[in-house]
Short mmCIF file of C-alpha atoms and ligand atoms in Angstrom, two decimals:
data_model
loop_
_atom_site.label_atom_id
_atom_site.label_comp_id
_atom_site.label_asym_id
_atom_site.label_seq_id
_atom_site.Cartn_x
_atom_site.Cartn_y
_atom_site.Cartn_z
CA MET A 204 -9.86 65.73 101.44
CA SER A 205 -11.81 62.99 99.60
CA ALA A 206 -10.94 62.15 95.98
CA THR A 207 -14.07 63.78 94.53
CA GLU A 208 -13.29 67.09 96.27
CA LEU A 209 -9.95 67.34 94.49
CA ARG A 210 -9.87 69.94 91.72
CA VAL A 211 -8.90 69.00 88.15
CA ALA A 212 -8.58 71.02 84.92
CA GLU A 213 -11.61 72.77 83.44
CA ILE A 214 -12.68 72.15 79.88
CA LYS A 215 -13.59 75.82 79.42
CA HIS A 216 -9.92 76.70 80.06
CA THR A 217 -8.56 73.92 77.82
CA HIS A 218 -7.13 74.68 74.37
CA TRP A 219 -7.10 72.56 71.23
CA ASN A 220 -7.68 73.02 67.51
CA SER A 221 -8.04 70.89 64.38
CA GLU A 222 -4.39 69.73 64.70
CA VAL A 223 -4.72 68.72 68.37
CA TYR A 224 -6.63 65.82 69.96
CA GLU A 225 -9.87 67.08 71.49
CA PRO A 226 -10.38 65.95 75.12
CA SER A 227 -12.74 62.98 74.89
CA ASP A 228 -14.12 60.08 76.93
CA ASP A 229 -10.63 58.49 77.11
CA THR A 230 -9.10 61.74 78.42
CA PHE A 231 -11.80 62.11 81.09
CA LEU A 232 -11.56 58.46 82.18
CA LEU A 233 -7.80 58.85 82.68
CA VAL A 234 -8.31 61.98 84.78
CA ASP A 235 -11.08 60.29 86.80
CA ALA A 236 -8.66 57.44 87.61
CA LEU A 237 -5.96 59.94 88.64
CA GLN A 238 -8.38 61.89 90.82
CA GLU A 239 -9.37 58.65 92.54
CA HIS A 240 -5.73 57.62 93.02
CA ALA A 241 -4.23 61.02 93.96
CA PRO A 242 -4.79 60.70 97.74
CA THR A 243 -2.24 57.81 97.73
CA TRP A 244 0.39 60.26 96.40
CA ALA A 245 0.34 62.02 99.79
CA LYS A 246 2.19 58.93 101.06
CA ARG A 247 4.06 57.89 97.91
CA ARG A 248 5.38 61.45 97.42
CA PRO A 249 6.10 61.28 93.65
CA ARG A 250 9.04 63.51 92.70
CA CYS A 251 8.83 63.18 88.92
CA VAL A 252 5.54 63.05 86.98
CA LEU A 253 5.51 62.84 83.19
CA GLU A 254 2.76 62.71 80.59
CA LEU A 255 3.64 61.24 77.22
CA GLY A 256 1.45 62.62 74.41
CA SER A 257 -0.07 65.58 76.27
CA GLY A 258 -2.31 66.85 73.42
CA SER A 259 -4.52 69.65 74.75
CA GLY A 260 -2.83 69.50 78.17
CA TYR A 261 -6.03 68.61 80.02
CA VAL A 262 -4.45 65.55 81.70
CA ILE A 263 -1.10 67.04 82.77
CA THR A 264 -2.81 70.22 84.00
CA SER A 265 -5.13 68.04 86.10
CA ALA A 266 -2.16 66.06 87.44
CA ALA A 267 -0.31 69.26 88.38
CA LEU A 268 -3.43 70.62 90.13
CA LEU A 269 -3.90 67.32 92.02
CA LEU A 270 -0.25 67.39 93.17
CA ARG A 271 -0.71 70.97 94.40
CA GLN A 272 -3.56 69.89 96.67
CA LEU A 273 -1.48 67.27 98.53
CA ARG A 274 -0.61 68.06 102.13
CA PRO A 275 2.16 68.62 102.97
CA ARG A 276 2.84 70.33 99.63
CA LEU A 277 5.14 68.42 97.32
CA ALA A 278 7.85 69.87 95.06
CA ALA A 279 7.64 67.47 92.11
CA GLN A 280 9.17 67.86 88.66
CA VAL A 281 6.29 67.73 86.16
CA LEU A 282 6.86 67.22 82.44
CA ALA A 283 4.66 67.03 79.34
CA VAL A 284 5.96 65.54 76.08
CA ASP A 285 4.30 65.48 72.66
CA HIS A 286 5.81 65.01 69.22
CA SER A 287 3.36 67.52 67.75
CA PRO A 288 4.43 71.19 68.08
CA ALA A 289 0.72 72.17 67.83
CA ALA A 290 -0.08 69.90 70.78
CA ALA A 291 2.84 71.28 72.81
CA GLU A 292 1.56 74.80 72.18
CA ALA A 293 -2.00 73.80 73.22
CA THR A 294 -0.59 72.19 76.39
CA ARG A 295 1.28 75.41 77.24
CA ARG A 296 -1.84 77.50 76.71
CA THR A 297 -3.99 75.17 78.85
CA LEU A 298 -1.42 75.23 81.67
CA GLN A 299 -1.27 79.02 81.48
CA ALA A 300 -5.08 79.32 81.53
CA HIS A 301 -5.06 77.37 84.81
CA GLN A 302 -2.17 79.44 86.23
CA VAL A 303 0.03 76.33 86.34
CA SER A 304 3.65 77.34 85.74
CA GLU A 305 5.51 74.36 87.21
CA VAL A 306 5.21 72.07 84.14
CA ASP A 307 7.92 71.85 81.46
CA VAL A 308 6.60 71.09 77.96
CA VAL A 309 8.91 69.29 75.54
CA VAL A 310 8.47 68.48 71.83
CA ALA A 311 9.90 64.98 71.31
CA SER A 312 8.99 61.60 69.93
CA LEU A 313 8.45 59.24 72.86
CA PHE A 314 10.96 60.39 75.49
CA GLY A 315 13.45 61.75 72.94
CA PRO A 316 16.55 63.30 74.46
CA LEU A 317 14.95 63.06 77.94
CA ALA A 318 15.21 59.26 78.02
CA GLU A 319 18.79 59.12 79.30
CA ARG A 320 18.29 61.86 81.91
CA LEU A 321 15.03 60.37 83.19
CA LYS A 322 16.35 56.81 83.61
CA GLY A 323 15.07 55.30 86.85
CA SER A 324 13.46 58.53 88.02
CA VAL A 325 9.88 58.71 86.69
CA ASP A 326 7.50 58.11 89.60
CA VAL A 327 4.24 58.62 87.67
CA LEU A 328 3.94 58.11 83.91
CA LEU A 329 0.65 59.06 82.23
CA PHE A 330 -0.11 57.93 78.70
CA ASN A 331 -3.21 58.15 76.54
CA PRO A 332 -1.64 56.57 73.45
CA PRO A 333 -2.76 56.34 69.84
CA TYR A 334 -4.69 53.11 70.56
CA VAL A 335 -7.17 52.72 67.69
CA PRO A 336 -6.56 49.62 65.51
CA THR A 337 -5.64 50.82 61.99
CA PRO A 338 -3.50 49.66 59.09
CA ASP A 339 0.16 49.88 60.19
CA ASP A 340 1.05 52.46 57.55
CA GLU A 341 -1.26 55.00 59.25
CA VAL A 342 0.87 55.07 62.42
CA GLU A 343 2.87 58.29 62.94
CA ARG A 344 2.11 59.40 59.40
CA GLY A 345 1.86 62.93 60.77
CA GLY A 346 -1.10 65.22 61.29
CA ILE A 347 -3.95 64.62 63.69
CA ALA A 348 -4.17 60.90 62.72
CA SER A 349 -1.00 60.28 64.76
CA ALA A 350 -3.06 61.11 67.86
CA TRP A 351 -5.20 58.01 67.44
CA ALA A 352 -3.79 55.62 64.78
CA GLY A 353 -2.34 52.64 66.63
CA GLY A 354 -1.69 50.10 63.85
CA HIS A 355 -2.15 46.37 64.35
CA ARG A 356 -4.39 45.77 67.42
CA GLY A 357 -3.77 49.45 68.24
CA ARG A 358 -0.49 48.34 69.81
CA ARG A 359 2.28 49.79 67.61
CA VAL A 360 3.06 52.83 69.80
CA ILE A 361 2.07 51.11 73.06
CA ASP A 362 4.54 48.29 72.27
CA ARG A 363 7.36 50.80 71.81
CA VAL A 364 6.70 52.29 75.25
CA LEU A 365 6.18 49.15 77.39
CA PRO A 366 9.78 47.84 76.98
CA LEU A 367 11.11 51.23 78.16
CA LEU A 368 9.28 51.05 81.52
CA PRO A 369 11.76 48.89 83.49
CA GLU A 370 14.56 51.43 82.80
CA LEU A 371 12.47 54.58 82.94
CA LEU A 372 10.37 54.15 86.09
CA SER A 373 11.79 54.70 89.56
CA PRO A 374 11.58 51.92 92.17
CA LYS A 375 8.20 53.36 93.26
CA GLY A 376 7.22 54.21 89.68
CA GLU A 377 3.74 53.65 88.27
CA LEU A 378 2.01 53.94 84.91
CA PHE A 379 -1.57 54.95 84.09
CA MET A 380 -2.36 54.17 80.46
CA VAL A 381 -5.56 54.29 78.40
CA THR A 382 -6.41 51.15 76.43
CA VAL A 383 -9.33 49.67 74.51
CA THR A 384 -10.37 46.00 74.44
CA GLU A 385 -8.54 45.40 71.14
CA ASN A 386 -5.23 46.36 72.85
CA ASP A 387 -5.75 43.45 75.32
CA PRO A 388 -5.33 45.39 78.58
CA LYS A 389 -5.25 42.25 80.76
CA GLY A 390 -2.63 40.77 78.39
CA ILE A 391 -0.50 43.92 78.84
CA ILE A 392 -0.59 43.44 82.63
CA ALA A 393 0.37 39.76 82.23
CA GLU A 394 3.20 40.63 79.79
CA MET A 395 4.72 43.09 82.27
CA GLN A 396 4.70 40.67 85.23
CA PRO A 397 7.99 38.93 84.27
CA HIS A 398 9.57 42.41 84.20
CA GLY A 399 8.68 42.98 87.86
CA PHE A 400 5.37 44.81 87.49
CA GLN A 401 1.98 44.25 89.07
CA GLY A 402 -1.14 45.66 87.54
CA ARG A 403 -4.87 46.20 87.67
CA ILE A 404 -7.60 47.79 85.62
CA ALA A 405 -8.09 51.07 87.50
CA ALA A 406 -11.25 52.13 85.63
CA SER A 407 -13.40 51.04 82.69
CA ARG A 408 -16.08 52.77 80.67
CA GLN A 409 -18.20 51.96 77.65
CA ALA A 410 -17.86 54.90 75.24
CA ASP A 411 -19.56 55.41 71.87
CA GLU A 412 -17.70 52.79 69.83
CA GLU A 413 -15.12 51.41 72.25
CA THR A 414 -14.67 49.91 75.70
CA LEU A 415 -12.02 51.95 77.49
CA SER A 416 -9.86 50.66 80.36
CA ILE A 417 -7.14 52.37 82.36
CA VAL A 418 -4.19 50.03 82.91
CA HIS A 419 -2.38 50.82 86.18
CA LEU A 420 1.06 49.18 86.48
CA TRP A 421 3.50 49.47 89.38
CA ARG A 422 6.61 47.66 90.49
CA GLY A 423 5.81 44.58 92.53
C1 SAM B 55 -4.97 60.04 72.15
S1 SAM B 55 -4.04 61.55 72.09
C2 SAM B 55 -4.11 61.99 73.83
C3 SAM B 55 -3.99 63.47 74.08
C4 SAM B 55 -4.22 63.88 75.55
N1 SAM B 55 -3.23 63.28 76.41
C5 SAM B 55 -5.59 63.47 76.00
O1 SAM B 55 -5.69 62.51 76.81
O2 SAM B 55 -6.58 64.07 75.58
C6 SAM B 55 -2.37 60.97 71.86
C7 SAM B 55 -1.30 62.07 71.89
O3 SAM B 55 -0.02 61.42 71.74
C8 SAM B 55 0.79 62.16 70.85
N2 SAM B 55 1.74 61.21 70.28
C9 SAM B 55 1.49 60.21 69.39
N3 SAM B 55 2.62 59.53 69.10
C10 SAM B 55 3.61 60.12 69.84
C11 SAM B 55 5.02 59.89 69.97
N4 SAM B 55 5.64 58.91 69.31
N5 SAM B 55 5.73 60.69 70.81
C12 SAM B 55 5.11 61.70 71.49
N6 SAM B 55 3.79 61.97 71.40
C13 SAM B 55 3.05 61.19 70.59
C14 SAM B 55 -0.19 62.76 69.85
O4 SAM B 55 0.34 63.91 69.22
C15 SAM B 55 -1.38 63.08 70.75
O5 SAM B 55 -1.32 64.38 71.27
#
């Protein structure tokens, strides 16, 4: 099956409200990159897939649907984490609307209590972070602003996650992360090289007020 024939989540079955990030250009670019990449999972056989900051659930539902279409069928553990209870509830509703029952949804900040248990076992990490440059005191202030407020260079939350990757990802682990130009996506790839990662820009798109890029990192 070619990448474009693979089914992803449908916006008409996706739930969000004023407290939850609405699927936007960044969300769709991340899913486009996953759809393009998913045929390689037939060989890589990921066993643990996790989305950090699942919001409406559009991305993790798409990932679960893509995994289902692999042949032979794969029994992967699929997890969605968000620190917002409203987002976790939206994720659950979106999964349910797509008849996807194999995803566990957890309310936690970053990896929370999962961090220890997941050490060295995450094969695919998906992350559309709060990446918008803002004053630092807007980061994680609560409410919907925590979905997008990224502090200095939009890097405050991103820079808490990157140092966790060497411990968190499995030997075949990979990360797909949304960035904008201000986050310095090529610089992120260069910064992770001394920690044993290779990287590329998997997709780019000019959106209304930002240039989006998907950073794809994997162990070299
Ligand atoms: C840009 S939104 C992306 C939502 C969804 N993944 C998408 O692509 O449409 C960022 C999400 O990360 C969540 N988030 C922000 N900081 C977080 C943290 N420290 N731990 C867990 N989730 C966080 C927000 O609640 C929000 O749902």
